[in-house]
PDB file of C-alpha atoms in Angstrom:
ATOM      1  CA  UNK A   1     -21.008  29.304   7.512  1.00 61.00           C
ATOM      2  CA  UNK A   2     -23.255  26.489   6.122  1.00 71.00           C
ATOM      3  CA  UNK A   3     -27.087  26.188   7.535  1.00 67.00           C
ATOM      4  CA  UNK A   4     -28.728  22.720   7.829  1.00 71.00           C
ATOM      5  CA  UNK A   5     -32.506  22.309   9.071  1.00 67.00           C
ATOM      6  CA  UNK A   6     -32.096  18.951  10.394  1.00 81.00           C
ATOM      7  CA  UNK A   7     -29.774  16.564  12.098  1.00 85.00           C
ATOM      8  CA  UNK A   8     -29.177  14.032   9.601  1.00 86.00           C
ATOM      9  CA  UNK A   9     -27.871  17.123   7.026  1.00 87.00           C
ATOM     10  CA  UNK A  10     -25.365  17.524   9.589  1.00 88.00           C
ATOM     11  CA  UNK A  11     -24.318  14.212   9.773  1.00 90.00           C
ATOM     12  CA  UNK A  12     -24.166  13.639   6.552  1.00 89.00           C
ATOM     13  CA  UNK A  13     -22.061  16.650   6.552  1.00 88.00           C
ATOM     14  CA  UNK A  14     -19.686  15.470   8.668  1.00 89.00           C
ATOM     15  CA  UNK A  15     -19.433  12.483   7.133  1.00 88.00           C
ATOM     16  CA  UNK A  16     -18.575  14.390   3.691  1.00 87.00           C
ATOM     17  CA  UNK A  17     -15.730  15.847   5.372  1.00 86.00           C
ATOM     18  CA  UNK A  18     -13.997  12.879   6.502  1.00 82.00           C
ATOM     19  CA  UNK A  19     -14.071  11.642   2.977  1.00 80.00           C
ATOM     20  CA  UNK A  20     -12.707  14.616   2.392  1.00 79.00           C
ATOM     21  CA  UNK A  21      -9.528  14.673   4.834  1.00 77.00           C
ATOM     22  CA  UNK A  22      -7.706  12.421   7.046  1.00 71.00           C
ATOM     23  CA  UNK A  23      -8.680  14.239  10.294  1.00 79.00           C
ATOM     24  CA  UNK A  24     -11.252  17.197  10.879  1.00 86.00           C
ATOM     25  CA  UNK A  25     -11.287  19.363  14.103  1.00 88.00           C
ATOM     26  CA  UNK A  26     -14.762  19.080  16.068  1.00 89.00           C
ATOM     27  CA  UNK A  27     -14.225  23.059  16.988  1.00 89.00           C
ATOM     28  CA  UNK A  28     -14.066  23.630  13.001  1.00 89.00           C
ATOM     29  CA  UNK A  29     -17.128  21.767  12.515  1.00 89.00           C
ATOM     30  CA  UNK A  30     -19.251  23.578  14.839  1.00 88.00           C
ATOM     31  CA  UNK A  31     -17.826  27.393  13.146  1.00 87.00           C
ATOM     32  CA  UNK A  32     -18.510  26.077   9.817  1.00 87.00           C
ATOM     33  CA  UNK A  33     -22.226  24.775  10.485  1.00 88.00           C
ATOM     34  CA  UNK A  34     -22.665  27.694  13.384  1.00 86.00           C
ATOM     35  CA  UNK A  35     -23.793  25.328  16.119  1.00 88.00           C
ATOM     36  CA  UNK A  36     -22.621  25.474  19.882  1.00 88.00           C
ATOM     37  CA  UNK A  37     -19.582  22.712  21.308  1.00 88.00           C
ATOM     38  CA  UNK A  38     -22.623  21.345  22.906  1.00 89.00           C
ATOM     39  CA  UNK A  39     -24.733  20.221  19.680  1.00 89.00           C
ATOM     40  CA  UNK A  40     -21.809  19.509  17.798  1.00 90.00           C
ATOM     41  CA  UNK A  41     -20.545  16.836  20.520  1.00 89.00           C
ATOM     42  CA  UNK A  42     -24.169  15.757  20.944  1.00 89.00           C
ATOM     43  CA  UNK A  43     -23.573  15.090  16.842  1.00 90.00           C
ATOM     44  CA  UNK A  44     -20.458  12.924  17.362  1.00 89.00           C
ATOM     45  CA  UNK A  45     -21.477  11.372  19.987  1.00 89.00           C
ATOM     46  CA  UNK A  46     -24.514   9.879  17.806  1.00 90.00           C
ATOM     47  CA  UNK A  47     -22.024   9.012  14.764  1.00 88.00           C
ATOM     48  CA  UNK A  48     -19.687   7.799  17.141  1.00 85.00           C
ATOM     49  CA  UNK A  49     -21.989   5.207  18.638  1.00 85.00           C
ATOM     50  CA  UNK A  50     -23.282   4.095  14.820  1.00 84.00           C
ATOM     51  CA  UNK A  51     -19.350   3.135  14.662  1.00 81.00           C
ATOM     52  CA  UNK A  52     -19.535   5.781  11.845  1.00 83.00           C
ATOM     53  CA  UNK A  53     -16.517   7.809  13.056  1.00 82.00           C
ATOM     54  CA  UNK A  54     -14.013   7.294  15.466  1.00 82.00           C
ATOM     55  CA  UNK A  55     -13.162  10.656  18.145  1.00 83.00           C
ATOM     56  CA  UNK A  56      -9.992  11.294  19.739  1.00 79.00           C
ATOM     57  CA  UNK A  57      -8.760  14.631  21.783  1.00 78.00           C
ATOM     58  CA  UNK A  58     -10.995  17.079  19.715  1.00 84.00           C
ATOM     59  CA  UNK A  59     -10.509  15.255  16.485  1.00 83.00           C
ATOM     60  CA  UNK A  60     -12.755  13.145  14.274  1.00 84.00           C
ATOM     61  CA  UNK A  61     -11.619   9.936  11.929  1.00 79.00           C
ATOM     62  CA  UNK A  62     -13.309   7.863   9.549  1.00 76.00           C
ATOM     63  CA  UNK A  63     -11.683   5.121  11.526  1.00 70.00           C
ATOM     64  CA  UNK A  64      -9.512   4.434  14.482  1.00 68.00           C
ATOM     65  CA  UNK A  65      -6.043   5.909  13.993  1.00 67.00           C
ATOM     66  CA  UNK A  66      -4.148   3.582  15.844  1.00 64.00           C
ATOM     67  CA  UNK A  67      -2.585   0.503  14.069  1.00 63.00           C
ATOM     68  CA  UNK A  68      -2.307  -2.746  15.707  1.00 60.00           C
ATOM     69  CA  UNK A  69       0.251  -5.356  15.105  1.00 55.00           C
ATOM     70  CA  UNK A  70      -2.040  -7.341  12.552  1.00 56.00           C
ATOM     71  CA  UNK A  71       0.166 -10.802  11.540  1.00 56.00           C
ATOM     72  CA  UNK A  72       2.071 -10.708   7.815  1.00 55.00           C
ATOM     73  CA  UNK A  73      -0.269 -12.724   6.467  1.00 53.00           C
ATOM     74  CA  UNK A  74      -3.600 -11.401   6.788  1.00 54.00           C
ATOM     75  CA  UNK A  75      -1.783  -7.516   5.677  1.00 53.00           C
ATOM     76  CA  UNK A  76      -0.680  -9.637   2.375  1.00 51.00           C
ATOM     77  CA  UNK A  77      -5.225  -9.760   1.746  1.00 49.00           C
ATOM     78  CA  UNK A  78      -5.192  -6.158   2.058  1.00 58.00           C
ATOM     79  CA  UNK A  79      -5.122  -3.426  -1.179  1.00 63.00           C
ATOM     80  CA  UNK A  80      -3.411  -5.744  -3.387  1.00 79.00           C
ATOM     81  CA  UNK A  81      -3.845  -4.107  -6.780  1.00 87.00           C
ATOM     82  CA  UNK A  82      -2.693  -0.661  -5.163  1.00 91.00           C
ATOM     83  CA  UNK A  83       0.377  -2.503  -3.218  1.00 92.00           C
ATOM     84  CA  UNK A  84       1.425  -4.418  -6.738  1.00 94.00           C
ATOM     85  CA  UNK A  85       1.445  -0.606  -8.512  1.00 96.00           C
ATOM     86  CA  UNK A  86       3.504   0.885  -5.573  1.00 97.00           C
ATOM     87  CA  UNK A  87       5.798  -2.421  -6.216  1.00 96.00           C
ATOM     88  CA  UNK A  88       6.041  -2.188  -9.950  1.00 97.00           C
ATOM     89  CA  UNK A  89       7.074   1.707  -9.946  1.00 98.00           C
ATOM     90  CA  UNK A  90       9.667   1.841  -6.933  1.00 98.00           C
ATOM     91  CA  UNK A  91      11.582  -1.376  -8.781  1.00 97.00           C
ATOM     92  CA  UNK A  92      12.056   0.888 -11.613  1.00 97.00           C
ATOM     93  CA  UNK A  93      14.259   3.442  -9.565  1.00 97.00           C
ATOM     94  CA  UNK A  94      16.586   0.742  -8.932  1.00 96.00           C
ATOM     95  CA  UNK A  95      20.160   1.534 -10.642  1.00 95.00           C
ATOM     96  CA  UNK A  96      22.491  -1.007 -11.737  1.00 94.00           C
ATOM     97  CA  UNK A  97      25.093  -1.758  -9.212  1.00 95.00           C
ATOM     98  CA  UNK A  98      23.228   0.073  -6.360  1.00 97.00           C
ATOM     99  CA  UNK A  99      23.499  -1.295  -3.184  1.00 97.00           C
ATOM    100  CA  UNK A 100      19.969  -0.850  -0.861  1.00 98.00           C
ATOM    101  CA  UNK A 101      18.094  -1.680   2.087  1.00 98.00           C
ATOM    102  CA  UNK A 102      14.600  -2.785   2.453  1.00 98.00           C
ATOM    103  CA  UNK A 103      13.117  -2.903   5.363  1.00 97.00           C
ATOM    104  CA  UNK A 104       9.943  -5.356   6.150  1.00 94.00           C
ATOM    105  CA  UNK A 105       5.969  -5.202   5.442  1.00 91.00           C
ATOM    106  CA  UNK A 106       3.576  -6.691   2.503  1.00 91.00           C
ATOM    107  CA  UNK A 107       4.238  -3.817   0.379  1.00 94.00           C
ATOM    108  CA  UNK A 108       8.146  -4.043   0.086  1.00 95.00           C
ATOM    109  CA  UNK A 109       7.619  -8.390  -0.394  1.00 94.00           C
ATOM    110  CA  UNK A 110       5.553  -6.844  -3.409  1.00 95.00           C
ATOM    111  CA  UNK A 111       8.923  -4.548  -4.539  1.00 97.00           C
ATOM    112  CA  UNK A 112      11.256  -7.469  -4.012  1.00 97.00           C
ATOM    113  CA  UNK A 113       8.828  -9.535  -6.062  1.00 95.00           C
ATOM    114  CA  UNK A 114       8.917  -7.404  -8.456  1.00 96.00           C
ATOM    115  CA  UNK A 115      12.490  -6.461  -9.087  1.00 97.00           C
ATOM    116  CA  UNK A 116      14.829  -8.005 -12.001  1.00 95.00           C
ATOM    117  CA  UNK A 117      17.917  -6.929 -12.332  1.00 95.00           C
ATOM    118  CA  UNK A 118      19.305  -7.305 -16.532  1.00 91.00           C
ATOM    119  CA  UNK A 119      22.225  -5.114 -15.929  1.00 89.00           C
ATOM    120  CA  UNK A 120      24.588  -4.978 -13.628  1.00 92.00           C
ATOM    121  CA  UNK A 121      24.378  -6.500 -10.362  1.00 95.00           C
ATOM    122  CA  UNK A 122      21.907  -5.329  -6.889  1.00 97.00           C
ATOM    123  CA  UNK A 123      23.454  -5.768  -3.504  1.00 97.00           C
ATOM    124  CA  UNK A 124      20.295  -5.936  -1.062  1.00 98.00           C
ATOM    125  CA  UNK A 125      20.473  -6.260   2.870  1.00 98.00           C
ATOM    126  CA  UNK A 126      16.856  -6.460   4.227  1.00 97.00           C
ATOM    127  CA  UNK A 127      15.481  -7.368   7.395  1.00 97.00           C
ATOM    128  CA  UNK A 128      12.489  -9.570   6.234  1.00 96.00           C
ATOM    129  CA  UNK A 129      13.318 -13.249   5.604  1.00 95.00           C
ATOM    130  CA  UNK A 130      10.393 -12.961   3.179  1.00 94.00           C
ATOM    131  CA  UNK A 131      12.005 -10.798   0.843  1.00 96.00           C
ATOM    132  CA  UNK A 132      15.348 -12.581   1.369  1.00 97.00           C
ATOM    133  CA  UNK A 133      13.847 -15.634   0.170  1.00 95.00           C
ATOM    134  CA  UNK A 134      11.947 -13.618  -2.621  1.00 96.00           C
ATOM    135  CA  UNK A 135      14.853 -12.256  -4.154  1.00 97.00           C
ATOM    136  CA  UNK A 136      17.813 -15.521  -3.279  1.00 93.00           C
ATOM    137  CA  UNK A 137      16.609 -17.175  -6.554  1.00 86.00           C
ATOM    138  CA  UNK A 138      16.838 -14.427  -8.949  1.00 95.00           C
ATOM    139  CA  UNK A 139      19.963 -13.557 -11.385  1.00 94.00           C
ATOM    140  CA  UNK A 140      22.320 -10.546 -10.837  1.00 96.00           C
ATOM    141  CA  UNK A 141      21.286 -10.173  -7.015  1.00 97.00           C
ATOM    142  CA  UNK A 142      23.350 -10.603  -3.607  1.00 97.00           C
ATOM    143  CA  UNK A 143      21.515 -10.643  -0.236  1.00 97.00           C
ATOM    144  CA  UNK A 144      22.404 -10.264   3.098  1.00 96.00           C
ATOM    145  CA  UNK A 145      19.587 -11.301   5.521  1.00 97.00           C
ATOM    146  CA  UNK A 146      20.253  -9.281   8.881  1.00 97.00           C
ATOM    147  CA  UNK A 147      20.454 -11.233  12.279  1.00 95.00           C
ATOM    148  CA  UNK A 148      18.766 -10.618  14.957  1.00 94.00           C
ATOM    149  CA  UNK A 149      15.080 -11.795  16.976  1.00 92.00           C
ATOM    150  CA  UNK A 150      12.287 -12.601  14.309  1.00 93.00           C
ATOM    151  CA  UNK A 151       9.362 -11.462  14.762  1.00 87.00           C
ATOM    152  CA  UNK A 152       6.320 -13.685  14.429  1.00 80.00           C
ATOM    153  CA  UNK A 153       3.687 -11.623  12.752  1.00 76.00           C
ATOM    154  CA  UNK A 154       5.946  -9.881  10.357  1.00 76.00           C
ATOM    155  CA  UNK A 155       8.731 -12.695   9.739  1.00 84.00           C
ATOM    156  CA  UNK A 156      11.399 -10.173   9.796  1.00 92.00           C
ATOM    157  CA  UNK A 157      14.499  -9.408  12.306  1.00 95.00           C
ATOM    158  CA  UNK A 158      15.135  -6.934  14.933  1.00 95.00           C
ATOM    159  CA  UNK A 159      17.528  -6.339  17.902  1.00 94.00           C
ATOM    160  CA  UNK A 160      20.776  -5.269  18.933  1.00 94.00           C
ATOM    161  CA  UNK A 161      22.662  -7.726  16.343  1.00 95.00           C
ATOM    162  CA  UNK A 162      20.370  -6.256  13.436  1.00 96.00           C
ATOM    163  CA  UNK A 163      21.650  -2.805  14.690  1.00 95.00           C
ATOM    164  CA  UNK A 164      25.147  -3.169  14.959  1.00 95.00           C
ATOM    165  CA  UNK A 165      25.264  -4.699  11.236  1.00 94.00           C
ATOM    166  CA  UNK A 166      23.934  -1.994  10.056  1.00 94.00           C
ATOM    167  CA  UNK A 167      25.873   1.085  11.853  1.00 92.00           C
ATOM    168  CA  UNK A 168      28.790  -0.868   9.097  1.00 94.00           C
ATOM    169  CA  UNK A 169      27.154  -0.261   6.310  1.00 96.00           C
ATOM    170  CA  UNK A 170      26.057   2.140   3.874  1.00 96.00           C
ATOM    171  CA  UNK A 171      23.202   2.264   0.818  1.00 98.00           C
ATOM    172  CA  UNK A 172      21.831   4.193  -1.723  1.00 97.00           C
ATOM    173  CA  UNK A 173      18.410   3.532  -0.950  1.00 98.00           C
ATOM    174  CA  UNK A 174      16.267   2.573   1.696  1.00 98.00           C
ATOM    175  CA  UNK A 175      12.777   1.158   0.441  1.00 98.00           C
ATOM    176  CA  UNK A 176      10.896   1.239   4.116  1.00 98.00           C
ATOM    177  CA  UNK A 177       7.134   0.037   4.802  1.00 95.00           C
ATOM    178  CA  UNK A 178       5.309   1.267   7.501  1.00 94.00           C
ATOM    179  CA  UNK A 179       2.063   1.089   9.158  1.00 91.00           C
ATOM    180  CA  UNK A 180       0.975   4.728   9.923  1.00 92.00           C
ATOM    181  CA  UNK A 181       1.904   7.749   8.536  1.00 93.00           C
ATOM    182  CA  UNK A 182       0.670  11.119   9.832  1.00 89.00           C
ATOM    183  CA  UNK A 183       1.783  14.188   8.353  1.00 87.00           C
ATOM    184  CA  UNK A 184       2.029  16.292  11.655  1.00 88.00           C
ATOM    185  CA  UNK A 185       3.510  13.148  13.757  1.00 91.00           C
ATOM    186  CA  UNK A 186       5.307  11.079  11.374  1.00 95.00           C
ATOM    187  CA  UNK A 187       6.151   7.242  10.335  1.00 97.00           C
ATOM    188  CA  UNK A 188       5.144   4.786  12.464  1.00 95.00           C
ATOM    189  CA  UNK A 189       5.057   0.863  12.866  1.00 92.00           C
ATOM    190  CA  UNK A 190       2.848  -1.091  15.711  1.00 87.00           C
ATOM    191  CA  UNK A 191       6.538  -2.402  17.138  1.00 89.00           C
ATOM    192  CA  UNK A 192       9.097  -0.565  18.725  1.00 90.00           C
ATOM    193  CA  UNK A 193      12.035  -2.356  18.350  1.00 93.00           C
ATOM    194  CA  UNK A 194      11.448  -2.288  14.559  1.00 93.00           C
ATOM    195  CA  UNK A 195      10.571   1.380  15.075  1.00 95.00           C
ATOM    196  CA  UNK A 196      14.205   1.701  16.328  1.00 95.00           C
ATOM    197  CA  UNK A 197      15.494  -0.516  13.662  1.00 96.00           C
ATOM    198  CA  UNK A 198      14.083   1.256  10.860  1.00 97.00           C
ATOM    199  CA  UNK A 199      15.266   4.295  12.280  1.00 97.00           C
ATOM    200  CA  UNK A 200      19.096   3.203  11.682  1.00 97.00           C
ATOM    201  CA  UNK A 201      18.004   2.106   8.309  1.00 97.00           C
ATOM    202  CA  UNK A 202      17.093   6.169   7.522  1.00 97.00           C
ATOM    203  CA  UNK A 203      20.625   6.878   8.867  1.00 96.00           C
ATOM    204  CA  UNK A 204      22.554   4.247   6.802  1.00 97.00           C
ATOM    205  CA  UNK A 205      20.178   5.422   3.417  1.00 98.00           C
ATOM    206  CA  UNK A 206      21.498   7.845   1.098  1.00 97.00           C
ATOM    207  CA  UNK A 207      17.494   8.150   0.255  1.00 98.00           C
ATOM    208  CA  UNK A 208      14.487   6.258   1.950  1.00 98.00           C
ATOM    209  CA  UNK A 209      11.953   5.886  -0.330  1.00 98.00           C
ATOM    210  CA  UNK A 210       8.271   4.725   1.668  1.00 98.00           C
ATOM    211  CA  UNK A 211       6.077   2.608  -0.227  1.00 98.00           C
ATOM    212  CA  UNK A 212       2.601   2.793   1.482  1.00 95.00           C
ATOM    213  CA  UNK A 213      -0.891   2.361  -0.099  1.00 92.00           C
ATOM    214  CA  UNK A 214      -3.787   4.856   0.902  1.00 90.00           C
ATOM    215  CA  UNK A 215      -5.073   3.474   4.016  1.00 86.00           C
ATOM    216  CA  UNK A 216      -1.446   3.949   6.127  1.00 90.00           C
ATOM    217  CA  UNK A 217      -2.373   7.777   5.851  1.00 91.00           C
ATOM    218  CA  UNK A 218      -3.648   9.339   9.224  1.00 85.00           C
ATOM    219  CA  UNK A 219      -2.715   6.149  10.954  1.00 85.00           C
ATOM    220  CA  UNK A 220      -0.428   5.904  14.531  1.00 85.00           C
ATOM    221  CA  UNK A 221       1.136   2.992  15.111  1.00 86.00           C
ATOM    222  CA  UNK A 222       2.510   2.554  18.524  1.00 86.00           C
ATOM    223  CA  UNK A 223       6.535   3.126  17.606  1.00 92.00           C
ATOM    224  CA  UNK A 224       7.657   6.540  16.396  1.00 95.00           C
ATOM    225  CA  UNK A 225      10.228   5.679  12.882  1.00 97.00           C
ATOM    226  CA  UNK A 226      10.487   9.651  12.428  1.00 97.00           C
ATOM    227  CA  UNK A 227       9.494  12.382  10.801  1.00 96.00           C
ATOM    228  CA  UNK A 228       7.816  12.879   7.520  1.00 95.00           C
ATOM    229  CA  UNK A 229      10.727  15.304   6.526  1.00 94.00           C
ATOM    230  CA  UNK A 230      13.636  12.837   7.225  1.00 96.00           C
ATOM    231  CA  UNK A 231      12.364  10.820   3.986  1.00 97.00           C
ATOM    232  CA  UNK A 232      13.318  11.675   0.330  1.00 97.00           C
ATOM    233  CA  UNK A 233       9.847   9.961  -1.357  1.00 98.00           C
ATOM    234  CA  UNK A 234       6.540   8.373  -1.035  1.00 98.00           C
ATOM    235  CA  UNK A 235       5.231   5.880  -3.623  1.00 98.00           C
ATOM    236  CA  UNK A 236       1.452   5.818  -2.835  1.00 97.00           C
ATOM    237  CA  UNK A 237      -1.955   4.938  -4.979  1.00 95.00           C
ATOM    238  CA  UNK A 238      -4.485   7.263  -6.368  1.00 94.00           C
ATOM    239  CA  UNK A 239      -6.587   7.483  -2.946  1.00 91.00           C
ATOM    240  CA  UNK A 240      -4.674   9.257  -0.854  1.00 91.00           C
ATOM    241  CA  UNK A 241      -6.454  12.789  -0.267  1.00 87.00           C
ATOM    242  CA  UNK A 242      -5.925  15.770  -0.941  1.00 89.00           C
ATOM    243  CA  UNK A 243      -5.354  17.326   2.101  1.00 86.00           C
ATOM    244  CA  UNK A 244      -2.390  14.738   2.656  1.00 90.00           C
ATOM    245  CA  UNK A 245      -1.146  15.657  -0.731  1.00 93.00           C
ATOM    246  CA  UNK A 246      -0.734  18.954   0.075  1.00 92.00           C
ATOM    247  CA  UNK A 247       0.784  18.280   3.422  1.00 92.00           C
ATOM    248  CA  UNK A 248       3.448  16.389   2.200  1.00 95.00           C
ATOM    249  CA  UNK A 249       4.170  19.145  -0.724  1.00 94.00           C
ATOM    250  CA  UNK A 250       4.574  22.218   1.907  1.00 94.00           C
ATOM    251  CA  UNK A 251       7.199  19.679   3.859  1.00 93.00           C
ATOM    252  CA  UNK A 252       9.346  19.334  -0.081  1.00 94.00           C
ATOM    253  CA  UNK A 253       9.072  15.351  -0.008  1.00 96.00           C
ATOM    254  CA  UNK A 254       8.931  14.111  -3.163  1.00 97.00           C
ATOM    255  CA  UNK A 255       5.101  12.087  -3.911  1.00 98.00           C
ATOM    256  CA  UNK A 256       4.569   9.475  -6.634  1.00 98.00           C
ATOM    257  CA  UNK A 257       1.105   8.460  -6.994  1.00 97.00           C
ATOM    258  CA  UNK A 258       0.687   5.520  -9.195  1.00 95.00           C
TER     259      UNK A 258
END
């Protein structure tokens, strides 16, 4: 139980324990600082309206958990330093002669960008003209661009021809982007049809392997990929927290943070 004599000890409480952890309950708050439902919601109420937190079904957020369908370009601005690390290490657990998958989002243009193959040769289907065209100049690498509907905002395919390609095939490695991941729900994008899409790229993988930077973490996107224990890895940077950490430990997925 932790005592506070005013208001804005509370707050600043509260705040301290959503840079803490993804998520904290409101009932867990109120036990901890021994107030009453009542003052506690009285509490968010005020830090919700400062557009300090963001409250959803007895839950608390440093921001809104839902992901919106934000266009390719403006995701590129976004935690570029973290995305290039993520890139860098998950193009070193490329074998030579492997055939893979990778899927569409900022991060994996990063990977693509990133790979160079010196022995052997990569076979790489993807469904992101953007890393198609990233990878058709370089040495030692076949791709095969899936067909299918493009989608404006992310320039990538998806559809019943992208689906049927890939019930035909079958990869090593999956290296899959996403734009929420919650460690009680799951993967997520803000599209269902690529939700479904990536979802047959998890059953054609071998291994999926999710490149995501910190601030995917505790997000919902509006398509369900699956969940967090149907992948093999996640390549992440060094502000992820703890609590997530831990999460994804007790579920035995393999975490790289770089």
């Amino acid at each position: 139980m932790i005592e506070f004599e005013t208001m804005a000890q509370r707050h600043n409480y509260i705040l301290d324990q959503l840079e803490k952890n993804e998520v904290v309950k409101i009932s867990d708050l109120a036990k901890k600082l021994d107030i009453s439902i009542v003052t506690i919601r009285k509490d968010i109420k005020t830090l919700e309206n400062m557009n300090l937190i963001y409250k959803a079904h007895g839950l608390i957020y440093k921001n809104n958990p839902y992901t919106q369908d934000i266009n390719v370009n403006e995701k590129s601005l976004l935690n570029v330093e973290q995305k290039r690390d993520i890139a860098k290490f998950a193009a070193s657990l490329i074998e030579p002669n492997d055939a893979i998958l990778i899927a569409s989002g900022t991060t994996v243009l990063q990977f693509a960008q990133a790979i160079n193959v010196t022995n052997g040769k990569l076979t790489v289907v993807t469904s992101a003209m953007n890393v198609a065209l990233a990878l058709s100049g370089k040495a030692n690498i076949e791709v095969i661009q899936l067909g299918g509907v493009v989608r404006p905002n992310s320039t990538s395919v998806v559809g019943p021809y992208a689906e049927d390609t890939l019930k035909k095939l079958s990869f090593s490695k999956l290296f899959l982007g996403i734009d929420g991941i919650d460690t009680d729900y799951g993967l997520t994008t803000s599209n269902l049809l690529e939700a479904n899409l990536n979802h047959l790229m998890i059953k054609a993988s071998q291994k999926t392997i999710v490149l995501t930077d910190y601030s995917k973490f505790g997000k919902k996107g509006f398509g369900k990929i699956c969940n967090l224990n149907e992948i093999d890895h996640i390549i992440t940077d060094s502000r992820i927290t703890e609590k997530a950490k831990e999460d994804i430990d007790n579920l035995g997925v393999k975490l790289t943070i770089v």
